Amino acid sequence: MGAGQDIHQASEMTERFEPPADFAGSAHVPSFEVYKQLHQRSLDDPEGFWREITDDFVWFKPWTQLQEWKPPFVKWFVDGETNISVNCLDRHVDAGRGNRVAYYWEGEPGDTRTVTYADLLADVQRFANGLKAQGLECGDRVIIYMPMVPELPVAMLACARLGLVHSVVFGGFSADAIRDRVNDAGARAVITADGSWRRGRVIPLKATVDSALAENASPTVETVVVLKRCENAVDWNDDRDVWWDKAIDGQSDVCPPVHLPAEHPLYILYTSGTTGKPKGVVHATAGYMVYTAYTSRMVFDLKEDDIYWCTADIGWVTGHSYVVYGILANGASSVMYEGAPNHPAEDRFWEIIEKYKVTVFYTAPTAIRTFVRWGDHHPDGHDLSSLRLLGTVGEPINPDAWLWYHRVIGGGNCPIVDTWWQTETGGILITPLPGATALKPGSATLPFPGVEPEVVSEDGQPVEDGERGLLIVRRPWPSMIRGIYQDGWGQSGHVGEFGDRERFVDTYWEKFPGQYLTGDGAVRDADGYFWVIGRVDDTLSVAGHRIGTAEVESALVSHSSVAESAVVGAPDPITGEFIAAFVTLKAGIDGDDALEAELTAHVGETLGRFARPKMLKFTDALPKTRSGKIMRRLLRDIAAGREVVGDTTTLEDLSVLASLRGDDD
Ligand code: ATP
Ligand code: MG
């Protein structure tokens, strides 16, 4: 029996949280039995299962063929025709729900806007006509580099209405990162803004686009559309630049949607770059639409009177699926916030929840750990009693952060949906359903209907319950990645006929043909619950013991002085690998030798002596991607005393690297 097994048996002994009876009573999936039946049916009768769900959508041509699966290439709703903007907007307005609020928008400086579905539909059509007037055509790529303002979903939906393929680049990225993405996508247009607000300062988005495109570095770009957000002065190129207001001036607010084949590419989105050079993940229209809409409804238990808030930036897949497409497809009302969580003060999020009476709140473990560090008095100072459901995504959540979230934010009575998924999966694959699933802190629990995950060994055989292995998905699901973008769409623009086939196959399909390799390591426990323990690259092997970095990190964070930690392995001549830990401390606590010894001992007590870090370094900050994930690959280089190599364009703050290497001390 390996050491890892002991650890997961320990985690099974943690408390279980049953769905509160009143929550379950009115939930879309009200019991575990109902979930089990739903999941079973989705696997036994996929055709009937998806037919019932897709009947609610608008199809210009209904599908007759559910799927074409020629591994690793898949098509869903194969011969159907639709348009996602119609399903997100027209469908609700036509049903007399145009006055419903789509977004309660809150700007960082405190300005607000309320955008109804009717407003959004008119704005999208007007802007789509404006894009058409710029000469853009179905299949063209458009880079969107914008602040979190309502015009961002307007731009995305306008592209979707015309069959333009958008690629949203998070507004914190540098000129280099934009240039890489513009050129990789061969974009004909860029949509941006004069600036965006961040911690009271203006981030000059247009100026960054200018430097990305300088000296004809991106010759495919003919047009740059610029929204005025901050009254920030900008340089102007008359041949290329057009103000948003000018682009829509005189345009009609009626723009017929293009009837798109189900497999028409909806967007390209580059992955976070946590493990290497970002991949241009391509998603297709109909499968993505159906799956994100259905998961939104079931996982967040969306109802007529919910006010939903997902704090993710739209620049990440979470924002695409669960701020924009999946949520709008349900006609739900969301909060959208432009700025930083600590501006003007560290209680901004709790103030927003109180103000809009948010009922469903979805955020990331990295944010939760930050809130823990900032102190309970911030949430305690606000009325959060409107909340009924919480969610997390992005990284494994350590049980201590989970328990804090449950108690301090959820008041002890909100279920937490720990949702496991990836840019490539398009939507949530492993998750609790809040009215049905008993929760175990730190586990993403069970597969969503239609999803068949498995934990396997290197040779593809299922491992025993409680043993760690590779997380794979046995069959395709509707919002699965269709390819990695590269140089045009090929003959028909259809699956398998475009993109970097080699990288697509190597990354996801080579190891186990026909089965999707997630790249994550996981354990399934005796109840069938999945515990994702991080990337396979992040599994350590210390003196013959296999252990996930997340487990050592959880042990460190369970110490009262520790705010956050990152753990990596470095080569060791004797033990194979040694454990190196980088630790940030809670406010007011100083790291010294005594604390180092105490933390090392604490890990030993929690996990076993073998798991004690041999190197433990206190630091003010950890290197993170701009989506807030720890970039362990950089720390591995530092721990091993190597030069830091590889792509760092997605790193949030380069100076963190210098200080970790000790360049400044
Ligand atoms: P790249 O693929 O470029 O290295 P990335 O994997 O960080 O970057 P994303 O697609 O944004 O890019 O993140 C998906 C990954 O995030 C998953 O593979 C998993 O490692 C992690 N993850 C997401 N949600 C969860 C969760 N609920 N529990 C555990 N891990 C999660
Ligand atoms: Mg990834």
XYZ file of C-alpha atoms and ligand atoms in Angstrom:
697
model
C 0.000 0.000 0.000
C 1.477 3.327 -1.064
C 1.690 6.398 1.074
C -0.811 8.190 -1.119
C -3.440 5.670 -0.212
C -3.120 6.434 3.473
C -3.631 10.085 2.796
C -6.799 9.571 0.841
C -8.222 7.216 3.360
C -7.628 9.993 5.817
C -9.476 12.442 3.638
C -12.407 10.057 3.430
C -12.747 10.336 7.146
C -13.383 14.038 6.823
C -16.862 15.223 7.524
C -19.503 14.816 4.813
C -21.921 17.627 4.113
C -25.354 16.443 2.988
C -27.453 18.806 0.850
C -29.602 20.906 3.202
C -33.191 19.569 3.054
C -34.765 22.874 2.040
C -32.195 23.318 -0.729
C -32.747 19.813 -2.082
C -36.508 20.221 -1.855
C -36.609 22.815 -4.607
C -33.469 21.880 -6.577
C -33.506 20.862 -10.246
C -31.881 17.607 -9.172
C -33.448 16.983 -5.768
C -31.814 13.727 -4.674
C -28.892 11.416 -5.217
C -31.261 8.846 -6.743
C -32.372 11.311 -9.388
C -28.746 12.152 -10.175
C -27.840 8.482 -10.518
C -30.739 7.848 -12.901
C -29.895 10.923 -14.950
C -26.260 9.923 -15.246
C -27.092 6.333 -16.134
C -29.598 7.398 -18.779
C -27.111 9.845 -20.309
C -24.714 6.953 -20.890
C -27.290 4.321 -21.923
C -29.433 6.489 -24.203
C -27.417 9.540 -25.217
C -29.674 10.231 -28.182
C -32.863 10.457 -26.100
C -31.077 12.243 -23.281
C -29.660 15.049 -25.427
C -32.784 15.288 -27.602
C -34.865 16.338 -24.595
C -32.320 18.987 -23.649
C -31.794 20.372 -27.146
C -35.549 20.639 -27.811
C -35.515 23.829 -25.724
C -33.131 25.588 -28.092
C -33.748 27.431 -31.352
C -32.445 25.448 -34.333
C -32.666 26.761 -37.876
C -32.324 23.157 -38.844
C -32.915 20.494 -36.190
C -30.235 17.849 -35.843
C -30.985 14.264 -36.781
C -27.536 12.793 -36.125
C -26.349 13.118 -32.534
C -22.673 12.478 -33.016
C -19.908 11.517 -35.356
C -16.958 10.101 -33.450
C -13.837 9.320 -35.424
C -11.322 9.452 -32.617
C -9.937 11.901 -31.791
C -12.261 14.006 -33.913
C -15.846 14.506 -32.879
C -18.908 16.322 -34.191
C -22.055 16.830 -32.138
C -25.600 17.520 -33.333
C -23.907 16.933 -36.644
C -26.380 18.174 -39.242
C -28.063 20.833 -37.090
C -27.900 24.563 -37.741
C -28.177 27.228 -35.100
C -26.706 30.460 -33.755
C -25.658 30.837 -30.132
C -26.492 34.564 -30.000
C -30.119 33.734 -30.846
C -30.218 31.179 -28.065
C -28.677 33.589 -25.576
C -30.789 36.621 -26.531
C -33.593 36.493 -29.137
C -35.074 33.353 -27.570
C -35.724 35.150 -24.262
C -36.849 38.432 -25.813
C -39.218 36.602 -28.171
C -40.690 34.813 -25.164
C -41.617 38.164 -23.608
C -38.697 38.212 -21.172
C -36.858 41.169 -22.703
C -37.156 43.237 -19.538
C -35.312 40.706 -17.495
C -31.895 41.876 -16.346
C -28.982 40.105 -18.004
C -26.224 41.994 -16.180
C -26.107 44.163 -13.105
C -22.816 45.755 -13.962
C -20.612 47.481 -11.411
C -17.616 49.500 -12.590
C -14.604 49.695 -10.322
C -15.032 53.441 -9.636
C -18.606 52.695 -8.515
C -20.490 53.578 -11.717
C -23.248 51.084 -12.500
C -25.402 49.926 -15.388
C -28.359 47.591 -15.614
C -28.533 45.774 -18.943
C -31.694 43.878 -19.879
C -31.928 41.068 -22.409
C -33.696 43.471 -24.792
C -30.855 46.018 -24.391
C -28.256 43.365 -24.990
C -30.004 42.066 -28.104
C -30.241 45.547 -29.611
C -26.612 46.355 -28.759
C -25.372 43.069 -30.179
C -27.214 43.537 -33.464
C -26.064 47.128 -33.858
C -22.462 46.211 -33.163
C -22.676 43.170 -35.456
C -23.806 45.492 -38.237
C -20.863 47.734 -37.382
C -18.444 44.794 -37.699
C -19.995 43.816 -41.016
C -19.473 47.369 -42.240
C -15.762 46.931 -41.478
C -15.725 44.142 -44.051
C -15.453 41.205 -41.647
C -16.811 37.890 -42.886
C -17.915 34.559 -41.466
C -14.880 32.541 -40.328
C -12.607 35.581 -39.834
C -10.805 35.766 -36.500
C -11.218 38.728 -34.151
C -9.110 39.366 -31.052
C -10.983 40.956 -28.147
C -8.862 42.722 -25.508
C -11.292 44.566 -23.285
C -12.154 45.457 -19.718
C -14.972 43.709 -17.837
C -17.682 46.001 -19.219
C -21.001 45.025 -20.855
C -19.534 45.774 -24.290
C -17.273 42.742 -23.875
C -20.140 40.207 -24.032
C -21.703 42.433 -26.709
C -18.555 42.063 -28.826
C -18.444 38.283 -28.315
C -22.114 37.782 -29.133
C -21.896 40.080 -32.166
C -19.041 37.948 -33.506
C -21.057 34.800 -32.815
C -24.060 36.261 -34.634
C -21.970 36.672 -37.775
C -19.918 33.501 -37.504
C -16.745 35.490 -36.758
C -14.439 33.510 -34.495
C -13.451 35.510 -31.444
C -10.427 35.056 -29.303
C -10.657 36.949 -26.050
C -7.307 37.895 -24.541
C -7.411 38.715 -20.825
C -6.956 42.470 -20.255
C -3.925 41.931 -17.998
C -1.777 40.456 -20.759
C 1.251 42.223 -22.191
C 1.850 43.415 -25.749
C 3.978 40.309 -26.437
C 1.195 37.984 -25.370
C -1.313 39.854 -27.555
C 1.031 39.770 -30.545
C 1.527 35.993 -30.165
C -2.227 35.430 -30.079
C -3.060 37.854 -32.899
C -0.508 36.167 -35.128
C -1.346 32.626 -34.103
C -5.022 33.313 -34.857
C -4.325 35.384 -37.999
C -6.808 37.963 -36.720
C -8.257 40.569 -39.105
C -9.522 42.823 -36.339
C -8.871 43.710 -32.708
C -11.560 45.086 -30.403
C -10.245 47.010 -27.401
C -10.842 50.061 -25.192
C -8.987 53.241 -24.332
C -8.387 51.756 -20.915
C -9.770 49.851 -17.972
C -9.888 50.578 -14.256
C -7.730 48.534 -11.922
C -7.139 49.525 -8.295
C -7.985 53.103 -9.105
C -5.542 53.341 -11.971
C -6.167 53.274 -15.705
C -4.673 50.305 -17.540
C -4.009 51.639 -21.056
C -5.369 48.800 -23.181
C -5.248 50.637 -26.516
C -1.606 51.626 -26.004
C -0.745 47.979 -25.330
C -2.524 46.929 -28.522
C -0.591 49.646 -30.369
C 2.716 48.227 -29.216
C 1.601 44.671 -30.009
C 0.838 45.757 -33.573
C 3.772 48.184 -33.928
C 6.075 48.025 -36.924
C 3.650 45.817 -38.765
C 4.376 42.930 -36.401
C 0.853 41.613 -37.019
C 0.142 42.289 -40.687
C -3.220 40.476 -40.751
C -4.892 43.152 -38.599
C -6.816 45.695 -40.677
C -9.114 47.209 -38.070
C -8.890 48.137 -34.399
C -12.226 49.057 -32.799
C -11.798 51.171 -29.654
C -14.398 51.566 -26.921
C -14.214 54.707 -24.803
C -14.227 53.621 -21.169
C -11.836 55.880 -19.249
C -11.484 59.113 -21.237
C -7.876 58.067 -21.491
C -5.765 59.779 -24.156
C -4.796 57.437 -26.999
C -2.596 57.560 -30.079
C -4.576 57.193 -33.260
C -3.911 55.474 -36.570
C -6.498 56.790 -39.047
C -6.020 53.907 -41.457
C -6.671 51.273 -38.845
C -8.478 52.596 -35.771
C -12.189 53.260 -35.376
C -14.060 54.325 -32.259
C -16.781 51.899 -31.120
C -19.313 54.744 -31.209
C -18.386 55.567 -34.812
C -18.563 51.919 -35.789
C -22.184 51.653 -34.620
C -23.218 55.155 -35.650
C -26.272 54.919 -37.924
C -26.288 51.108 -37.802
C -29.621 49.321 -37.510
C -30.392 47.372 -34.364
C -31.616 44.487 -36.475
C -29.015 42.059 -37.786
C -30.237 38.666 -38.965
C -28.193 35.853 -37.402
C -26.114 33.719 -39.724
C -27.422 30.142 -39.846
C -24.327 28.270 -38.779
C -23.589 24.577 -39.056
C -23.385 22.954 -35.625
C -19.639 22.497 -35.928
C -18.866 26.058 -36.997
C -15.994 27.254 -34.761
C -17.325 29.593 -32.084
C -14.079 30.727 -30.554
C -10.403 30.160 -29.936
C -9.177 30.520 -26.387
C -5.587 30.162 -25.296
C -5.018 28.034 -22.161
C -3.521 29.577 -19.032
C 0.015 28.441 -19.805
C 0.472 26.855 -16.398
C 2.292 23.905 -17.926
C 3.838 25.341 -21.074
C 3.189 27.412 -24.185
C -0.535 28.285 -24.334
C -2.634 26.179 -26.698
C -5.261 27.800 -28.966
C -8.238 25.671 -27.990
C -11.080 25.690 -30.535
C -14.711 25.197 -29.502
C -17.610 24.513 -31.856
C -20.989 26.252 -31.815
C -23.775 23.792 -31.012
C -22.098 21.336 -28.654
C -20.598 24.139 -26.606
C -23.916 25.978 -26.495
C -25.921 22.995 -25.295
C -23.388 21.779 -22.771
C -22.605 25.133 -21.134
C -26.319 25.967 -20.917
C -27.233 22.627 -19.380
C -24.343 22.584 -16.884
C -25.131 26.191 -15.850
C -28.698 25.254 -15.066
C -27.924 22.051 -13.181
C -24.683 22.870 -11.359
C -25.749 26.355 -10.258
C -29.379 25.267 -9.862
C -30.419 28.444 -11.663
C -33.938 29.683 -10.986
C -36.013 32.656 -11.994
C -35.169 34.741 -8.914
C -31.458 33.972 -8.672
C -28.807 36.663 -8.843
C -25.719 34.832 -9.954
C -22.177 36.117 -9.721
C -19.123 34.466 -11.211
C -16.054 36.551 -10.403
C -13.904 35.122 -13.210
C -12.645 37.472 -15.850
C -14.284 36.812 -19.206
C -10.748 36.399 -20.562
C -10.691 32.875 -19.075
C -12.806 29.932 -20.096
C -14.775 30.229 -16.863
C -15.899 33.664 -17.972
C -16.753 32.472 -21.487
C -18.893 29.569 -20.290
C -20.214 30.812 -16.954
C -20.356 34.614 -17.243
C -21.470 34.767 -20.867
C -22.737 31.854 -22.944
C -24.075 29.235 -20.527
C -25.627 31.765 -18.190
C -27.251 33.942 -20.870
C -28.589 30.815 -22.575
C -30.590 30.268 -19.380
C -31.932 33.824 -19.356
C -30.443 34.280 -15.888
C -29.481 37.532 -14.131
C -25.816 38.040 -13.286
C -23.596 40.514 -11.562
C -20.551 41.594 -13.546
C -17.767 43.525 -11.809
C -14.985 45.397 -13.563
C -12.255 45.728 -11.003
C -10.081 44.362 -8.222
C -11.392 42.634 -5.084
C -9.461 45.021 -2.840
C -10.534 48.327 -4.305
C -11.338 50.611 -2.642
C -11.097 48.136 0.266
C -10.702 44.437 0.904
C -14.422 43.964 1.406
C -15.470 44.975 -2.108
C -16.812 41.532 -3.047
C -18.874 41.236 0.137
C -20.219 44.736 -0.386
C -21.317 43.726 -3.900
C -22.982 40.538 -2.655
C -24.891 42.525 -0.056
C -25.847 45.264 -2.513
C -27.216 43.015 -5.264
C -28.424 40.248 -2.922
C -26.362 37.687 -4.789
C -27.710 34.153 -4.357
C -25.119 32.046 -6.231
C -21.422 32.923 -5.982
C -18.654 31.241 -8.020
C -14.963 32.031 -7.509
C -11.488 30.457 -7.407
C -9.487 28.835 -4.588
C -6.720 31.402 -5.090
C -9.243 34.147 -4.313
C -10.595 32.279 -1.294
C -7.089 31.849 0.160
C -6.530 35.568 -0.323
C -9.769 36.377 1.511
C -8.686 34.136 4.392
C -5.464 36.111 4.606
C -7.277 39.445 4.577
C -9.338 38.401 7.594
C -12.883 37.439 8.575
C -13.827 40.953 9.634
C -14.343 41.880 5.958
C -17.111 39.358 5.202
C -18.384 39.563 8.781
C -19.109 43.238 8.243
C -21.675 42.495 5.516
C -25.027 40.793 5.228
C -24.346 37.737 3.068
C -27.594 35.982 3.955
C -28.879 36.151 0.366
C -26.343 33.474 -0.634
C -27.725 29.977 -1.143
C -24.998 28.289 -3.207
C -21.219 28.664 -3.558
C -18.814 27.345 -6.171
C -15.103 27.061 -6.893
C -12.997 26.346 -9.961
C -9.433 26.480 -11.190
C -7.318 24.475 -8.794
C -7.792 21.839 -6.138
C -9.232 23.554 -3.078
C -7.523 22.650 0.142
C -10.004 21.442 2.777
C -9.181 24.311 5.147
C -10.065 26.917 2.557
C -13.208 24.935 1.720
C -14.297 24.879 5.370
C -13.636 28.597 5.738
C -15.656 29.335 2.584
C -18.496 27.156 3.842
C -18.579 28.683 7.316
C -17.631 32.331 6.860
C -19.116 33.073 3.420
C -21.858 30.460 3.284
C -22.963 30.834 6.898
C -22.694 27.060 7.226
C -25.753 26.335 5.091
C -24.745 26.815 1.438
C -23.627 23.792 -0.583
C -20.293 24.274 -2.372
C -19.904 23.006 -5.920
C -16.214 22.253 -6.481
C -16.215 22.116 -10.279
C -13.421 20.348 -12.125
C -12.917 21.232 -15.771
C -10.465 22.770 -18.248
C -10.298 25.210 -21.137
C -10.326 22.116 -23.330
C -13.475 20.640 -21.806
C -15.490 23.820 -22.460
C -17.752 23.084 -19.513
C -17.829 21.464 -16.082
C -17.198 17.686 -16.158
C -16.823 16.628 -12.531
C -18.928 18.387 -9.922
C -21.460 17.978 -7.189
C -25.084 18.729 -8.042
C -25.990 20.877 -5.078
C -29.367 19.313 -4.219
C -28.164 15.767 -4.725
C -24.531 15.214 -3.808
C -23.104 14.841 -0.309
C -19.943 16.959 -0.249
C -16.456 16.070 0.931
C -14.221 19.128 1.267
C -11.497 18.955 -1.389
C -13.282 16.539 -3.726
C -14.946 17.591 -6.986
C -17.101 14.499 -6.309
C -18.887 12.889 -9.272
C -19.234 13.116 -13.054
C -21.845 15.337 -14.636
C -24.430 13.547 -16.829
C -22.909 12.501 -20.153
C -19.409 12.296 -18.697
C -17.512 9.083 -18.050
C -14.221 9.756 -16.269
C -11.833 7.115 -15.016
C -8.566 6.934 -13.100
C -6.069 4.690 -14.865
C -2.483 3.556 -14.559
C 0.260 4.260 -17.098
C -0.889 1.238 -19.107
C -4.470 2.427 -19.249
C -5.958 -0.035 -16.760
C -8.332 1.297 -14.086
C -6.529 1.542 -10.757
C -7.989 0.353 -7.467
C -10.148 2.771 -5.527
C -7.916 4.896 -3.349
C -4.910 4.611 -5.679
C -3.647 7.574 -7.606
C -3.516 7.529 -11.374
C -4.176 9.502 -14.527
C -7.556 11.140 -14.993
C -9.040 10.326 -18.394
C -12.469 10.690 -19.982
C -13.714 7.616 -21.801
C -16.160 9.139 -24.249
C -16.601 12.523 -25.927
C -18.987 15.126 -24.513
C -20.644 17.964 -26.459
C -18.283 20.827 -25.527
C -15.075 18.894 -26.044
C -12.103 20.668 -27.656
C -12.252 20.311 -31.448
C -8.619 21.096 -32.157
C -5.674 23.405 -31.536
C -5.840 26.365 -33.892
C -3.210 26.847 -36.554
C -3.311 28.680 -39.896
C -6.852 28.745 -41.229
C -9.783 26.365 -41.225
C -8.956 24.151 -44.193
C -11.519 23.119 -46.783
C -14.799 23.082 -44.899
C -13.864 24.622 -41.605
C -14.791 21.338 -39.981
C -13.294 19.236 -37.338
C -10.087 17.390 -38.064
C -9.458 19.512 -41.113
C -7.720 22.375 -39.408
C -5.244 23.077 -36.734
C -2.151 21.609 -35.240
C -3.180 17.966 -35.475
C 0.127 16.763 -34.177
C 0.028 18.800 -30.982
C -3.665 17.958 -30.533
C -3.037 14.225 -30.815
C 0.200 14.283 -28.790
C -1.278 16.261 -25.930
C -4.603 14.549 -25.462
C -4.910 11.314 -27.449
C -1.569 9.635 -28.064
C -1.294 7.871 -24.742
C -4.693 6.142 -24.791
C -6.230 6.302 -28.280
C -9.901 7.275 -28.201
C -9.747 8.403 -24.579
C -9.206 11.987 -23.565
C -6.108 12.500 -21.404
C -6.688 15.398 -19.019
C -3.102 15.741 -17.830
C -4.345 15.748 -14.237
C -3.688 13.147 -11.589
C -6.567 11.896 -9.482
C -7.788 9.348 -6.957
C -11.225 7.806 -6.856
C -12.336 6.809 -3.385
C -14.558 3.932 -2.304
C -17.685 6.067 -2.788
C -16.684 6.771 -6.388
C -15.725 10.360 -5.569
C -12.950 11.950 -7.621
C -10.135 13.810 -5.880
C -8.145 15.756 -8.448
C -4.690 16.172 -7.002
C -3.196 18.462 -9.613
C -1.284 18.011 -12.806
C 0.497 14.767 -13.403
C 3.723 16.776 -13.695
C 3.060 17.943 -10.162
C 3.160 14.503 -8.613
C 6.289 13.911 -6.563
C 8.166 10.741 -5.961
C 10.106 10.912 -2.717
C 12.038 7.836 -1.654
C 9.505 5.633 -3.403
C 6.453 7.438 -2.040
C 4.132 9.109 -4.548
C 2.521 12.270 -3.334
C 0.705 15.180 -4.960
C 1.997 18.706 -4.507
C -1.550 19.676 -3.520
C -1.422 17.375 -0.509
C 1.731 18.913 0.888
C 0.332 22.372 0.168
C -2.867 21.527 2.016
C -0.846 20.363 4.998
C 1.116 23.617 5.049
C -1.978 25.773 4.702
C -3.634 23.944 7.587
C -1.043 25.625 9.855
C -2.440 28.815 11.343
C 0.480 31.008 10.186
C 0.375 30.038 6.526
C -1.622 31.921 3.923
C -0.568 30.082 0.805
C 2.067 27.666 -0.356
C 3.478 26.081 -3.472
C 5.284 22.785 -3.424
C 7.514 21.292 -6.098
C 9.996 18.484 -6.474
C 13.667 18.922 -7.254
C 16.179 16.224 -8.166
C 17.820 14.509 -5.212
C 20.644 11.998 -5.655
C 19.418 9.833 -2.788
C 15.641 10.076 -2.581
C 14.997 10.680 -6.297
C 13.221 13.898 -5.552
C 13.177 16.209 -2.586
C 10.265 18.432 -1.622
C 10.717 22.181 -1.864
C 8.074 24.468 -0.388
C 7.504 28.155 -1.003
C 5.342 29.722 1.666
C 3.545 33.034 2.126
C 2.492 33.904 5.656
C -0.609 35.576 7.016
C -0.510 39.312 7.626
C 1.738 40.286 10.552
C 3.644 37.004 10.800
C 7.389 36.869 10.088
C 9.186 33.844 8.755
C 12.195 32.745 10.819
C 14.119 29.523 11.432
C 11.847 28.515 14.292
C 8.742 28.814 12.131
C 10.481 26.936 9.342
C 11.186 24.047 11.702
C 7.646 24.180 13.036
C 6.104 24.037 9.559
C 8.345 21.201 8.484
C 7.362 19.253 11.578
C 3.705 20.092 10.992
C 3.803 18.529 7.514
C 5.517 15.488 8.985
C 2.746 15.092 11.549
C -0.008 15.621 9.008
C 1.224 13.445 6.152
C 4.179 11.412 7.378
C 7.871 12.062 7.764
C 8.644 11.341 4.124
C 6.524 14.338 3.067
C 8.514 16.929 5.047
C 9.954 19.624 2.813
C 13.737 19.572 2.694
C 13.780 23.164 1.521
C 11.302 25.738 2.811
C 11.430 29.307 1.643
C 9.315 32.210 2.885
C 8.273 34.619 0.188
C 5.989 37.626 -0.159
C 4.370 36.289 -3.308
C 4.204 33.188 -5.475
C 4.593 33.182 -9.249
C 1.101 32.928 -10.658
C -0.528 32.941 -14.022
C -2.781 35.870 -14.671
C -5.704 33.581 -13.854
C -4.236 33.159 -10.367
C -2.753 29.674 -10.670
C 0.622 28.822 -9.252
C 3.239 28.219 -11.961
C 5.043 25.310 -10.401
C 7.171 24.714 -13.476
C 9.040 27.956 -12.717
C 9.453 27.009 -9.072
C 10.846 23.625 -10.105
C 13.623 25.429 -11.950
C 14.310 27.648 -8.944
C 14.347 24.735 -6.493
C 16.739 22.821 -8.718
C 18.956 25.897 -9.058
C 18.394 25.915 -12.826
C 17.902 28.820 -15.149
C 14.165 29.489 -15.468
C 13.193 28.389 -18.969
C 10.070 28.290 -21.091
C 7.199 30.611 -21.753
C 6.673 33.248 -19.070
C 4.302 35.495 -21.034
C 1.339 34.388 -18.929
C 3.091 35.111 -15.624
C 1.314 37.784 -13.626
C 4.327 39.527 -12.157
C 7.840 38.920 -13.427
C 9.459 40.580 -10.418
C 8.236 37.684 -8.257
C 10.651 35.438 -10.098
C 13.571 37.727 -9.460
C 12.848 37.892 -5.744
C 12.437 34.094 -5.505
C 15.776 33.606 -7.191
C 17.208 36.017 -4.680
C 18.280 38.551 -7.334
C 17.240 41.364 -5.035
C 18.723 40.244 -1.762
P -2.159 25.054 -19.483
O -3.050 23.953 -19.994
O -1.848 26.099 -20.502
O -0.946 24.535 -18.777
P -4.093 25.358 -17.328
O -4.226 23.866 -17.366
O -3.873 26.017 -15.997
O -2.954 25.847 -18.337
P -6.914 25.823 -17.609
O -7.571 25.112 -18.716
O -7.390 27.193 -17.281
O -5.392 25.990 -17.963
O -7.028 24.997 -16.275
C -7.456 23.650 -16.190
C -6.744 22.948 -15.038
O -7.072 23.580 -13.780
C -7.170 21.522 -14.823
O -6.486 20.639 -15.700
C -6.807 21.288 -13.366
O -5.429 21.027 -13.217
C -7.116 22.617 -12.728
N -8.477 22.623 -12.124
C -9.553 23.297 -12.561
N -10.610 23.127 -11.747
C -10.202 22.303 -10.759
C -10.841 21.740 -9.588
N -12.094 22.013 -9.272
N -10.101 20.924 -8.815
C -8.816 20.638 -9.127
N -8.156 21.142 -10.189
C -8.839 21.971 -11.003
Mg -4.213 22.576 -18.941
